[in-house]
mmCIF file with all atom_site columns, C-alpha atoms in Angstrom:
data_model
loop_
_atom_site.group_PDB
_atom_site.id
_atom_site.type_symbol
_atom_site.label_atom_id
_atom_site.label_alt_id
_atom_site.label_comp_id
_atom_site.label_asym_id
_atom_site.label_entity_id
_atom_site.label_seq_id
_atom_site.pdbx_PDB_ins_code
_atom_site.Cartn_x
_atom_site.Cartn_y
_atom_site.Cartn_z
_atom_site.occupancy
_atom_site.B_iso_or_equiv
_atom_site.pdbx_formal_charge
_atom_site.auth_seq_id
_atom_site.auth_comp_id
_atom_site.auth_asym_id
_atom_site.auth_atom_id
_atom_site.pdbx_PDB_model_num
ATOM 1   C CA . UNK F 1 1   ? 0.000   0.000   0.000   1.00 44.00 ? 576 UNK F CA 1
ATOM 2   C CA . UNK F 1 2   ? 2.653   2.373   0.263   1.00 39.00 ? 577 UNK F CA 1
ATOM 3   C CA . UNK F 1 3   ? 3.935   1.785   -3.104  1.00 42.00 ? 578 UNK F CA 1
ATOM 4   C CA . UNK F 1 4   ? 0.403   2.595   -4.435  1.00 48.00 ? 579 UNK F CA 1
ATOM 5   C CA . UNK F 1 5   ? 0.329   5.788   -1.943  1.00 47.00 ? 580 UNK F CA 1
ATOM 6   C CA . UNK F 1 6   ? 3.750   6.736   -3.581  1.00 42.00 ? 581 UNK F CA 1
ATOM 7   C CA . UNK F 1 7   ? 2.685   6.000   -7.201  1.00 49.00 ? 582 UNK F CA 1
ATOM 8   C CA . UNK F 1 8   ? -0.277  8.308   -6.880  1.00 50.00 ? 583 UNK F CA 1
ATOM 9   C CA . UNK F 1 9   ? 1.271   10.935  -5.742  1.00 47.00 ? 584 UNK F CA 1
ATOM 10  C CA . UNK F 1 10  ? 4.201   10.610  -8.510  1.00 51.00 ? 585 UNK F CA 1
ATOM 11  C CA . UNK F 1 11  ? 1.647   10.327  -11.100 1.00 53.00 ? 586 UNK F CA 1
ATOM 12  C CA . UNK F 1 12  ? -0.675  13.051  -9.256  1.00 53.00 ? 587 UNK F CA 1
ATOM 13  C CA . UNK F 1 13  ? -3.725  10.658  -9.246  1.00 54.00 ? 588 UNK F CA 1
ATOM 14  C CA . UNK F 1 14  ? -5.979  11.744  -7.140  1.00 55.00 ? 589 UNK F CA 1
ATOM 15  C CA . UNK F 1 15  ? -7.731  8.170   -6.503  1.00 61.00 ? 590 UNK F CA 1
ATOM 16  C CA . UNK F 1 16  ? -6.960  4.345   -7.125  1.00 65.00 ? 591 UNK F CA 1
ATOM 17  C CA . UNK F 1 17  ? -9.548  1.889   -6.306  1.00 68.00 ? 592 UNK F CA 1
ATOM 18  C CA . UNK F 1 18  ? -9.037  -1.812  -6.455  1.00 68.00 ? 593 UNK F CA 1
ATOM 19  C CA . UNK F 1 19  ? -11.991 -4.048  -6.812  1.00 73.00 ? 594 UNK F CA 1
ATOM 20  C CA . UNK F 1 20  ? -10.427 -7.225  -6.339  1.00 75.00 ? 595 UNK F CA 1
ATOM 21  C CA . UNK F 1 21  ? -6.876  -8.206  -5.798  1.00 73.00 ? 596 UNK F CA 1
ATOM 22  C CA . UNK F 1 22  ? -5.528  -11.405 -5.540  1.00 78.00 ? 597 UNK F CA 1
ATOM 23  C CA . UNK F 1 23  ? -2.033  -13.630 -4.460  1.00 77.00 ? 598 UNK F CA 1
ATOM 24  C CA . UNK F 1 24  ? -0.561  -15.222 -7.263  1.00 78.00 ? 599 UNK F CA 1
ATOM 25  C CA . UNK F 1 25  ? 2.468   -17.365 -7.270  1.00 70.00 ? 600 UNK F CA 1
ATOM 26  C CA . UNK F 1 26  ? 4.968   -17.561 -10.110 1.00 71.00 ? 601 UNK F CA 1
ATOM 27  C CA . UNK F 1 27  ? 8.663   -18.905 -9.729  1.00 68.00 ? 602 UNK F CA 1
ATOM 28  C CA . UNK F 1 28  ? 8.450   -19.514 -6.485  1.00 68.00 ? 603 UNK F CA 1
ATOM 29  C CA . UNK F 1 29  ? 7.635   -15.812 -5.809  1.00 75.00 ? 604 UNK F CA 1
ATOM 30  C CA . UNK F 1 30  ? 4.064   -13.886 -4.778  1.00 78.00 ? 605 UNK F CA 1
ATOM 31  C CA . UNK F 1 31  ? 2.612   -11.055 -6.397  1.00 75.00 ? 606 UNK F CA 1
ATOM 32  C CA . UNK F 1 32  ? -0.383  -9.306  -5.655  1.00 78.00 ? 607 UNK F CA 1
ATOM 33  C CA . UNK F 1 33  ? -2.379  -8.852  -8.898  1.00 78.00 ? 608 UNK F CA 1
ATOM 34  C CA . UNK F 1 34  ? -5.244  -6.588  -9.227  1.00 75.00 ? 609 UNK F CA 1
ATOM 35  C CA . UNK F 1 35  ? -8.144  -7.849  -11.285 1.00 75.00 ? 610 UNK F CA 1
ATOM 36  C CA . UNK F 1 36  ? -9.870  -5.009  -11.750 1.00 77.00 ? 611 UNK F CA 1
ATOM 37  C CA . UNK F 1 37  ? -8.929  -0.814  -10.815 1.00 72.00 ? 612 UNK F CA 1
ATOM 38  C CA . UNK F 1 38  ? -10.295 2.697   -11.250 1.00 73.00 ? 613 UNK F CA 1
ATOM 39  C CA . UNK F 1 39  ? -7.345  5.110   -11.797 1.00 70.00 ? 614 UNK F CA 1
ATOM 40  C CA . UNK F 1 40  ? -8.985  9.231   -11.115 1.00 71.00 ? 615 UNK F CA 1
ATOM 41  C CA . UNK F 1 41  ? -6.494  12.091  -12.666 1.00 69.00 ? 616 UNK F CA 1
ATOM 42  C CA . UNK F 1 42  ? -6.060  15.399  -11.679 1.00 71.00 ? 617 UNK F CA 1
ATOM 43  C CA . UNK F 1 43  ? -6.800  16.885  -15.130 1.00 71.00 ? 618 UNK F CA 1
ATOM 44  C CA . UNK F 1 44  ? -4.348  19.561  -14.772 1.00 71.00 ? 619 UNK F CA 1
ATOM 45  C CA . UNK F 1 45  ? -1.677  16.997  -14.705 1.00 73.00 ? 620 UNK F CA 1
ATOM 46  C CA . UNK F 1 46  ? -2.866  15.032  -17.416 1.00 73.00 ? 621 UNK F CA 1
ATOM 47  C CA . UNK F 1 47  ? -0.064  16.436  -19.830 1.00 76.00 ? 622 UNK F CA 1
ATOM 48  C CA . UNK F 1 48  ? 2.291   14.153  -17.677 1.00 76.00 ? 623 UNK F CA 1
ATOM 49  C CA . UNK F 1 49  ? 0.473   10.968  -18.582 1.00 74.00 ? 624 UNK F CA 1
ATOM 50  C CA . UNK F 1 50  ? 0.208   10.790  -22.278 1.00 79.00 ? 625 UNK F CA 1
ATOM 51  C CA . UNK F 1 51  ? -0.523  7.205   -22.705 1.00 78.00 ? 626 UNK F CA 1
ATOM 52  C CA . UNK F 1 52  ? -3.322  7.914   -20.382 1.00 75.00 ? 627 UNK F CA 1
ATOM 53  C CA . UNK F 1 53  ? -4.633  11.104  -22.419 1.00 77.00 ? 628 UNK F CA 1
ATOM 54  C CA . UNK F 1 54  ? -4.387  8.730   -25.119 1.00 82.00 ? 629 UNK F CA 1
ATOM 55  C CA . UNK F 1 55  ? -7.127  6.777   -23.888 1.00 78.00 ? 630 UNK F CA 1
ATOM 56  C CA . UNK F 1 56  ? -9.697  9.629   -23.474 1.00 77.00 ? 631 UNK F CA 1
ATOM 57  C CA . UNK F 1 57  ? -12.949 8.928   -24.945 1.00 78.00 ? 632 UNK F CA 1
ATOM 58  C CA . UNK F 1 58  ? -14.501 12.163  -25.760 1.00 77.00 ? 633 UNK F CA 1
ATOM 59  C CA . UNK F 1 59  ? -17.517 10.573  -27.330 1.00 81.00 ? 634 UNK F CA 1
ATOM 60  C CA . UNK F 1 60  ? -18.314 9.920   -23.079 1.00 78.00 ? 635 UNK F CA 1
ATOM 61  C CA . UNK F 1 61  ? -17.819 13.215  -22.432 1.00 78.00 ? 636 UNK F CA 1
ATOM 62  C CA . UNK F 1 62  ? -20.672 16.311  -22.843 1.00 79.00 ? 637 UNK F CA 1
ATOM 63  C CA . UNK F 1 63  ? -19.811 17.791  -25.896 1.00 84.00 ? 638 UNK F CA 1
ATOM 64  C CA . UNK F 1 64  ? -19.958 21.621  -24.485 1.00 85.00 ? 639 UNK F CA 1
ATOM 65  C CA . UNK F 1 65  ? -17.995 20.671  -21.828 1.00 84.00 ? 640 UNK F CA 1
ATOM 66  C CA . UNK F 1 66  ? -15.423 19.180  -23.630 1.00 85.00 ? 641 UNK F CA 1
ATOM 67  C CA . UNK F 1 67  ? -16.132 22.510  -25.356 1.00 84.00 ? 642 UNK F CA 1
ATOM 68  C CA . UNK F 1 68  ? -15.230 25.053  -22.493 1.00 86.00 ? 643 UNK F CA 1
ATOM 69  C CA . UNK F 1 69  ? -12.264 23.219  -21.556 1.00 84.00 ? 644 UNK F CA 1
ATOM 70  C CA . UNK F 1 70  ? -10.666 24.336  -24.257 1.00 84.00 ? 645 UNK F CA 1
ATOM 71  C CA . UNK F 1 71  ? -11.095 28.134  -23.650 1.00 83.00 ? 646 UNK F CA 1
ATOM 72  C CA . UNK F 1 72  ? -9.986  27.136  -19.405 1.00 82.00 ? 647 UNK F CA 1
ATOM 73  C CA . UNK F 1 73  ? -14.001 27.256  -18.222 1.00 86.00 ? 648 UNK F CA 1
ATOM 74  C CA . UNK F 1 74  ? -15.248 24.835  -15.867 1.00 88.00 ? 649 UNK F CA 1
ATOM 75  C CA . UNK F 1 75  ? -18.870 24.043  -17.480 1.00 91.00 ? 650 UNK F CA 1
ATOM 76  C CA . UNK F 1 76  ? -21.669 21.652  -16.447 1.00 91.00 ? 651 UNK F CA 1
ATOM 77  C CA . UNK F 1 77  ? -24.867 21.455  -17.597 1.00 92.00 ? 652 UNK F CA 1
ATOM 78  C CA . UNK F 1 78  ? -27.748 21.835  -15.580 1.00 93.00 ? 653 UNK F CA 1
ATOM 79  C CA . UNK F 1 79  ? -31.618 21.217  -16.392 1.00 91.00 ? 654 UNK F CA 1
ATOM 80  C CA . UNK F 1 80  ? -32.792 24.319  -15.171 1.00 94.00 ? 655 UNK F CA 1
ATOM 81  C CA . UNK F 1 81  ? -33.296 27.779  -17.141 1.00 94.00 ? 656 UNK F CA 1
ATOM 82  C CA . UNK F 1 82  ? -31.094 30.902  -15.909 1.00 96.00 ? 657 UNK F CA 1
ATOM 83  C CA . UNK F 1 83  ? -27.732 30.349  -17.445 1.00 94.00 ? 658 UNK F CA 1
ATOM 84  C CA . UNK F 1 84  ? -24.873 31.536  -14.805 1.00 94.00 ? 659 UNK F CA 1
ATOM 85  C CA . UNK F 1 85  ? -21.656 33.062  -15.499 1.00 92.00 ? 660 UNK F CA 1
ATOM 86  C CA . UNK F 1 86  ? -19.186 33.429  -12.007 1.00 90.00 ? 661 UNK F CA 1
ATOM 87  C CA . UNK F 1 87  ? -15.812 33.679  -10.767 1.00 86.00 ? 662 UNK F CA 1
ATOM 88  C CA . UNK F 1 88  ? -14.359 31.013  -8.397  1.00 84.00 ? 663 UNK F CA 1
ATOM 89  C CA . UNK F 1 89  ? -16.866 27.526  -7.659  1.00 84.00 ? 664 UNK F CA 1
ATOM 90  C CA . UNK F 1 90  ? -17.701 28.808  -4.228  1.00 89.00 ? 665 UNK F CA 1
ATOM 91  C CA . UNK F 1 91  ? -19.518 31.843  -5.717  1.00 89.00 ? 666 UNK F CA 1
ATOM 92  C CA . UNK F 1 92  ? -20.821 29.735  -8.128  1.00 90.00 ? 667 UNK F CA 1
ATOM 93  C CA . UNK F 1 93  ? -22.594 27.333  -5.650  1.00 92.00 ? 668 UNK F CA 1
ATOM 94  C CA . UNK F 1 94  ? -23.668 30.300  -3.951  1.00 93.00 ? 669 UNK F CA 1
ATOM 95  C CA . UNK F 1 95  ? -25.144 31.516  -7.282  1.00 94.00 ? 670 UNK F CA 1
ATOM 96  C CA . UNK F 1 96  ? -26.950 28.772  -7.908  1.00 94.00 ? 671 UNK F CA 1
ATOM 97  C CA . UNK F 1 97  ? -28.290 28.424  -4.667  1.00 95.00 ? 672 UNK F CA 1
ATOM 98  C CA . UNK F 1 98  ? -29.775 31.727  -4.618  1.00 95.00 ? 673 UNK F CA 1
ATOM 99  C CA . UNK F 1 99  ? -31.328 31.234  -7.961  1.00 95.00 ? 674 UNK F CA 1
ATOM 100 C CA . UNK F 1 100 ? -33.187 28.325  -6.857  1.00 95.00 ? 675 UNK F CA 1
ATOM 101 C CA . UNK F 1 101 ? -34.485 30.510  -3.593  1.00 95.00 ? 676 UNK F CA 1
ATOM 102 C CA . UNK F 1 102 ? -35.645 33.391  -5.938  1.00 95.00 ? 677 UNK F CA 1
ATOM 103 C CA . UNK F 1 103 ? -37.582 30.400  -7.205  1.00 94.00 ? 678 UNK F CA 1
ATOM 104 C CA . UNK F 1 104 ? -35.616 29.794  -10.499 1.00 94.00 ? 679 UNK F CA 1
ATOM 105 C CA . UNK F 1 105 ? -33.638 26.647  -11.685 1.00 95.00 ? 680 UNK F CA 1
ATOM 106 C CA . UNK F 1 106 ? -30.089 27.147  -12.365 1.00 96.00 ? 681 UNK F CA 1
ATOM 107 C CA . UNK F 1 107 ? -29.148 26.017  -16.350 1.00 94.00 ? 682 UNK F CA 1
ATOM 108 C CA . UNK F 1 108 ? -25.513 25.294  -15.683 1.00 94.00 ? 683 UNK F CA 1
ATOM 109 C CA . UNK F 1 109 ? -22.100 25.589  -13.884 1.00 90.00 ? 684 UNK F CA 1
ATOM 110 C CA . UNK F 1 110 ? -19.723 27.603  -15.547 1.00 91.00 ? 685 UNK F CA 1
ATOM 111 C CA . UNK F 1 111 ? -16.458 29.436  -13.496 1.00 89.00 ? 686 UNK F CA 1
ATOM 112 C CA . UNK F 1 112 ? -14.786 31.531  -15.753 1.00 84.00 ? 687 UNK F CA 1
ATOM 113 C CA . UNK F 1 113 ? -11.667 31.647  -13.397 1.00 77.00 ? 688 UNK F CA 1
ATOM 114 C CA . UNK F 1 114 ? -9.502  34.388  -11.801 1.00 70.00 ? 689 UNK F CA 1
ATOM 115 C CA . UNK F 1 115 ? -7.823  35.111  -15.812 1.00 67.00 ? 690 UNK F CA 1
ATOM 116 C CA . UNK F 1 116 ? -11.268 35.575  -17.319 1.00 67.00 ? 691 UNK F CA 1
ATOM 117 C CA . UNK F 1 117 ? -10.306 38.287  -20.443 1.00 72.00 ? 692 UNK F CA 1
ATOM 118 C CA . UNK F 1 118 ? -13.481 39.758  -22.872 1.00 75.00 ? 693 UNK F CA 1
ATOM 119 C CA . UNK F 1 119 ? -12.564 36.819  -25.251 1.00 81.00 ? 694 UNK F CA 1
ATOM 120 C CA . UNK F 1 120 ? -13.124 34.239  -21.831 1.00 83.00 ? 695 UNK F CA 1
ATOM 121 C CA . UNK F 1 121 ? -16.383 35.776  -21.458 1.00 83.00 ? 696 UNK F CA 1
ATOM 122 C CA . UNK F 1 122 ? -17.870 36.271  -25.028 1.00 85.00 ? 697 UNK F CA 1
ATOM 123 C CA . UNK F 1 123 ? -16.815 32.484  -25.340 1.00 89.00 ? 698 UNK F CA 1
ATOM 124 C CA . UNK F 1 124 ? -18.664 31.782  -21.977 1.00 89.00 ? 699 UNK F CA 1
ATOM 125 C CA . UNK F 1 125 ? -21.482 33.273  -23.478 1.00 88.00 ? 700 UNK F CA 1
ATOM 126 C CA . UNK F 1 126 ? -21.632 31.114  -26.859 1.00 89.00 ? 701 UNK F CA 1
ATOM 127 C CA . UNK F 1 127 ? -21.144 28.208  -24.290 1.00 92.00 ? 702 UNK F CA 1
ATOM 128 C CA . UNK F 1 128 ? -24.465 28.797  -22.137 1.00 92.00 ? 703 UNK F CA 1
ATOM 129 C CA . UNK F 1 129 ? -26.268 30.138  -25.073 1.00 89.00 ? 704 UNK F CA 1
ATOM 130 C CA . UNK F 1 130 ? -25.926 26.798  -26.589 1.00 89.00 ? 705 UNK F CA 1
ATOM 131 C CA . UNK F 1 131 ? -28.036 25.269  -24.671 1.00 91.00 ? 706 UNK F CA 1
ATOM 132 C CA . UNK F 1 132 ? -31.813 26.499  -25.846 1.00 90.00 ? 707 UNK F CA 1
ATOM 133 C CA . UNK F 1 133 ? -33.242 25.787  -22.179 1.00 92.00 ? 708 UNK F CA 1
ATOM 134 C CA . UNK F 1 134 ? -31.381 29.223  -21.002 1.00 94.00 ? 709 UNK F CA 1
ATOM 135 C CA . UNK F 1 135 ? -34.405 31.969  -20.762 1.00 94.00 ? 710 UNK F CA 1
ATOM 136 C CA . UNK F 1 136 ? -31.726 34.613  -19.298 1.00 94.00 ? 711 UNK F CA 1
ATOM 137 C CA . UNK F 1 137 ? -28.218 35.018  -17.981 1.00 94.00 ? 712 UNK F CA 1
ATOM 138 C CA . UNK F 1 138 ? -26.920 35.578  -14.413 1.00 95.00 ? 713 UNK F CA 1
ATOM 139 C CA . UNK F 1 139 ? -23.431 37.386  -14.502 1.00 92.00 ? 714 UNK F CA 1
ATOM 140 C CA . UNK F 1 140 ? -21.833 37.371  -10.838 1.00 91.00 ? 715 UNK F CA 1
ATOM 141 C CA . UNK F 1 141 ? -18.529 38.323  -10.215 1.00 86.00 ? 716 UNK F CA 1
ATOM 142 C CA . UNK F 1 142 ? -16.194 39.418  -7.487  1.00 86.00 ? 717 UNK F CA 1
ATOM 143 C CA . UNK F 1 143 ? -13.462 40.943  -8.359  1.00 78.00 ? 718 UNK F CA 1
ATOM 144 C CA . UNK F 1 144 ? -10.286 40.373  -6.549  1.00 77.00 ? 719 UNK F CA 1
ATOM 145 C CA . UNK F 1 145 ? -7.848  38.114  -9.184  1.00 73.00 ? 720 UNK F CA 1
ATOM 146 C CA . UNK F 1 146 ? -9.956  38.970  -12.071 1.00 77.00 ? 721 UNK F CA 1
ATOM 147 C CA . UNK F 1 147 ? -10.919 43.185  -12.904 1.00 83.00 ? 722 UNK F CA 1
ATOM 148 C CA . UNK F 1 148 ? -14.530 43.943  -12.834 1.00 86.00 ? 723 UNK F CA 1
ATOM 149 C CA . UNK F 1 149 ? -14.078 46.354  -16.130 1.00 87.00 ? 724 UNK F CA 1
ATOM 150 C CA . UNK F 1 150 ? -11.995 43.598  -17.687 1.00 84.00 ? 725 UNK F CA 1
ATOM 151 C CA . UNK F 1 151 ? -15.616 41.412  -17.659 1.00 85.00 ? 726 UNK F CA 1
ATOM 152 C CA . UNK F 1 152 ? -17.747 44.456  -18.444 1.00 88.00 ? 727 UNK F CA 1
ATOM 153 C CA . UNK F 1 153 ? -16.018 44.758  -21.768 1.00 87.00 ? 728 UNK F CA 1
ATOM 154 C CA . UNK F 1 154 ? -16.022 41.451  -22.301 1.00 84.00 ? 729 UNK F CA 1
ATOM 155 C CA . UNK F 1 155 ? -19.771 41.380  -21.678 1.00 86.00 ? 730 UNK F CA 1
ATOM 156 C CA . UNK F 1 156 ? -20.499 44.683  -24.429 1.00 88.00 ? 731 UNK F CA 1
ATOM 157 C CA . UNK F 1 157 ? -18.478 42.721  -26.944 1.00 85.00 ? 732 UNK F CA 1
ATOM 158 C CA . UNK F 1 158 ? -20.312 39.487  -26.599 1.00 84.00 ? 733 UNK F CA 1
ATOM 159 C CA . UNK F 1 159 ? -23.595 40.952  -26.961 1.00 83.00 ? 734 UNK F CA 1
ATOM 160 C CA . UNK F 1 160 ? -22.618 43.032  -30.059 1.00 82.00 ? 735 UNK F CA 1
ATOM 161 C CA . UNK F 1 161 ? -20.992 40.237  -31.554 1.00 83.00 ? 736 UNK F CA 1
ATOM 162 C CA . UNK F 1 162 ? -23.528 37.503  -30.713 1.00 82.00 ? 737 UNK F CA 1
ATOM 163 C CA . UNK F 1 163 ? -26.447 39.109  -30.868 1.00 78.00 ? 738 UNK F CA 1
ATOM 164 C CA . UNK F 1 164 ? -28.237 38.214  -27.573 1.00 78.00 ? 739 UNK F CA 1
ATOM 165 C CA . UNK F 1 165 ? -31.877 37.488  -27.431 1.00 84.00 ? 740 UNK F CA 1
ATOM 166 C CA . UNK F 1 166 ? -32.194 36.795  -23.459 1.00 89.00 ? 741 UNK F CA 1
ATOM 167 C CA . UNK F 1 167 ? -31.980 39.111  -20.804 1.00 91.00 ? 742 UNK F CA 1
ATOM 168 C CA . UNK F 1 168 ? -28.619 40.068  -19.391 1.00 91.00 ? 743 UNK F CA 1
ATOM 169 C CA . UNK F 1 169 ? -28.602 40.594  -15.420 1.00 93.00 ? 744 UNK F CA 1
ATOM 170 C CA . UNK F 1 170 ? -25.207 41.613  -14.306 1.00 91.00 ? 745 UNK F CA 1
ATOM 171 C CA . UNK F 1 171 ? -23.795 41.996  -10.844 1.00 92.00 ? 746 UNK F CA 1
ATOM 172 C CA . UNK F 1 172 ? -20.414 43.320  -10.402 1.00 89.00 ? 747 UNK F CA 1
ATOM 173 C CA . UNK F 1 173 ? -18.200 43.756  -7.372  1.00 89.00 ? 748 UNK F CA 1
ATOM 174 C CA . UNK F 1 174 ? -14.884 43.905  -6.258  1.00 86.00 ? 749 UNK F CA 1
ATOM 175 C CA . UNK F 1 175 ? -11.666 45.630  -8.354  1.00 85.00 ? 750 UNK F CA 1
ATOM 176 C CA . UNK F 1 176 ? -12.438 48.607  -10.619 1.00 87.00 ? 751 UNK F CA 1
ATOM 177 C CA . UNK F 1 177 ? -16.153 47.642  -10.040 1.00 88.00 ? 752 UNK F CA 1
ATOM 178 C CA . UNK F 1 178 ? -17.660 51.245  -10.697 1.00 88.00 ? 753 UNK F CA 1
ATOM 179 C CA . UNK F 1 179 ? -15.403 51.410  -13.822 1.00 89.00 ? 754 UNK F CA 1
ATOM 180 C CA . UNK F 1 180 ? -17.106 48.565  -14.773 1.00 88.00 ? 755 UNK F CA 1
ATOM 181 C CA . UNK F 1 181 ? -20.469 50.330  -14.241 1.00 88.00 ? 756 UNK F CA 1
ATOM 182 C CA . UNK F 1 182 ? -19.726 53.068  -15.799 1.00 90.00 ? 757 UNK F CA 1
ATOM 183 C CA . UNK F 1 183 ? -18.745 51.060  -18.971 1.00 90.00 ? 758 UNK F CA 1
ATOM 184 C CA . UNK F 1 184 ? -21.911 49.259  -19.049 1.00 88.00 ? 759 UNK F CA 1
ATOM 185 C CA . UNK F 1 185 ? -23.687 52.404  -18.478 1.00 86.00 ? 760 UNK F CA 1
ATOM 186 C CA . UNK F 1 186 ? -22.144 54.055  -21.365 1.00 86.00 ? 761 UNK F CA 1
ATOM 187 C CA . UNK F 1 187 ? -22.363 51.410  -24.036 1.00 86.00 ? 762 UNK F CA 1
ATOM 188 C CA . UNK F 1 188 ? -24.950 50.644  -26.427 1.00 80.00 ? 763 UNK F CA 1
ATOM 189 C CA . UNK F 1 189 ? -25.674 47.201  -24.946 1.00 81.00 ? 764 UNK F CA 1
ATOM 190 C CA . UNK F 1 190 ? -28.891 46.220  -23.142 1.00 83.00 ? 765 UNK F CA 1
ATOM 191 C CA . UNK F 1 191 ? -28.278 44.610  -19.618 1.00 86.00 ? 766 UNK F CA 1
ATOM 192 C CA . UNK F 1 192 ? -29.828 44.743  -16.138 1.00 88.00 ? 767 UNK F CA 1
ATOM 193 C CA . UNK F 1 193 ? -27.572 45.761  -13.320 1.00 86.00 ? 768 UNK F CA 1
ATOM 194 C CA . UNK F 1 194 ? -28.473 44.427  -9.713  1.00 89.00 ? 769 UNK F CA 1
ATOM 195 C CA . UNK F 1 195 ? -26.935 45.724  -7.050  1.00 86.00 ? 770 UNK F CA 1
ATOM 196 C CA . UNK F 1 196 ? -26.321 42.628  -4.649  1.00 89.00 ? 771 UNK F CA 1
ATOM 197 C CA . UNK F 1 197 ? -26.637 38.308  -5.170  1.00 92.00 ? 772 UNK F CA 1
ATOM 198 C CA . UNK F 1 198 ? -30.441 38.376  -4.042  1.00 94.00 ? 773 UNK F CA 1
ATOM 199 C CA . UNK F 1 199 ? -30.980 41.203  -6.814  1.00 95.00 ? 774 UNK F CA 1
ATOM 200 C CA . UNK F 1 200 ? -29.282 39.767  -9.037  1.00 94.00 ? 775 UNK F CA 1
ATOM 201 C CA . UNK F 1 201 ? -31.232 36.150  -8.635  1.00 95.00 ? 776 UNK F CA 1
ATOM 202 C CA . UNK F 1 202 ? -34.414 37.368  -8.316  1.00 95.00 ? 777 UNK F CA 1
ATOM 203 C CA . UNK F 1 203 ? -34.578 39.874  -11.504 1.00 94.00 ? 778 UNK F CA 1
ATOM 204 C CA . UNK F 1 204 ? -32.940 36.732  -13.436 1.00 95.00 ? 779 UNK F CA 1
ATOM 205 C CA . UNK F 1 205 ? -35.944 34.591  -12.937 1.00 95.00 ? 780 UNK F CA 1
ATOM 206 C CA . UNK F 1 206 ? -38.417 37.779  -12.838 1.00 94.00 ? 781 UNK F CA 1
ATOM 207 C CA . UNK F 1 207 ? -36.909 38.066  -16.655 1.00 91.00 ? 782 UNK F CA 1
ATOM 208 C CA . UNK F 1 208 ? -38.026 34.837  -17.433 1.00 89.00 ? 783 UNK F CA 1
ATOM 209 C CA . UNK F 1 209 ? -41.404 35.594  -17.037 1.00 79.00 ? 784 UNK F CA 1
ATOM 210 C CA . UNK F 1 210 ? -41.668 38.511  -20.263 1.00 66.00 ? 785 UNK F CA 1
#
């Protein structure tokens, strides 16, 4: 066992499971042989282990996640309707739970991380949009890695370029927030600003509703 512990943490696996092992003997020596194992990677060390990046199956895999990955985002799909675009997963679950007590149903998971650039979040966009459940979009960021007028542009060029036909509700806080403001404010663009997360939630799923 602490030859497995050791390979784990040299191949930066984040989980072995062994279903059944069992003593074999061969030339008058024992092995241990495992008949059947579940190997779990850390994805972000998966450039290490070719041969096992080699075995990916995408055709198991959601194809818009497989989708955001490639542009960094962390993306799940969710059944519900209000698309959500955060910062950081613990703002995220927070999102989603306030959704859901404003009485919506969050459509997804998507963390646009602490690098998020207007190209990040006009592909986050095209990424929640595809799915045709999402009746509007939640945009909820803090600011501390990440600039708040960094994601405002990136918000006024998505819905230029994309062409948006759901409502746009937009809460921003944190680093060069009331630039950010200002620049939504002063473009052409048509979004809702909320002022906190319950604001934010509750005109998301009010939007719904015209």
């Amino acid at each position: 066992m602490i030859f497995l512990k050791y390979f784990a943490l040299a191949n930066k696996s984040l989980s072995l499971k062994f279903n059944d092992l069992i003593f074999s003997f061969f030339d008058l020596r024992s092995f241990v042989v495992s008949l059947d194992s579940k190997f779990n990677f850390d994805s972000n060390a998966l450039f290490r282990q070719k041969d096992i990046l080699e075995m990916r199956d995408l055709s198991e895999e959601d194809e818009m996640e497989i989708e955001a990955s490639k542009f960094n985002l962390n993306y799940i799909k969710l059944d519900g309707n209000v698309g959500c675009m955060v910062n950081g997963a613990g703002l995220a679950m927070a999102t989603m739970d306030i959704i859901k007590i404003a009485g919506g149903e969050p459509a997804n998971f998507l963390d646009v991380g602490g690098t998020a650039s207007a190209e990040t979040v006009k592909n986050g966009f095209r990424i929640i949009l595809a799915d045709k459940n999402v009746k509007s979009i939640l945009i909820n960021i803090f600011g501390g890695i990440v600039r708040c007028d960094r994601v405002a542009r990136g918000v006024v060029q998505a819905v230029d370029e994309l062409g948006l036909n759901v409502p746009v509700i937009v809460r921003l806080n944190g680093t060069n927030a009331k630039e950010a403001k200002e620049i939504l404010s002063n473009s052409d663009v048509s979004v809702i600003a909320a002022s906190g997360m319950r604001d934010a939630a509750e005109k998301a799923v009010e939007a719904i509703k015209y």
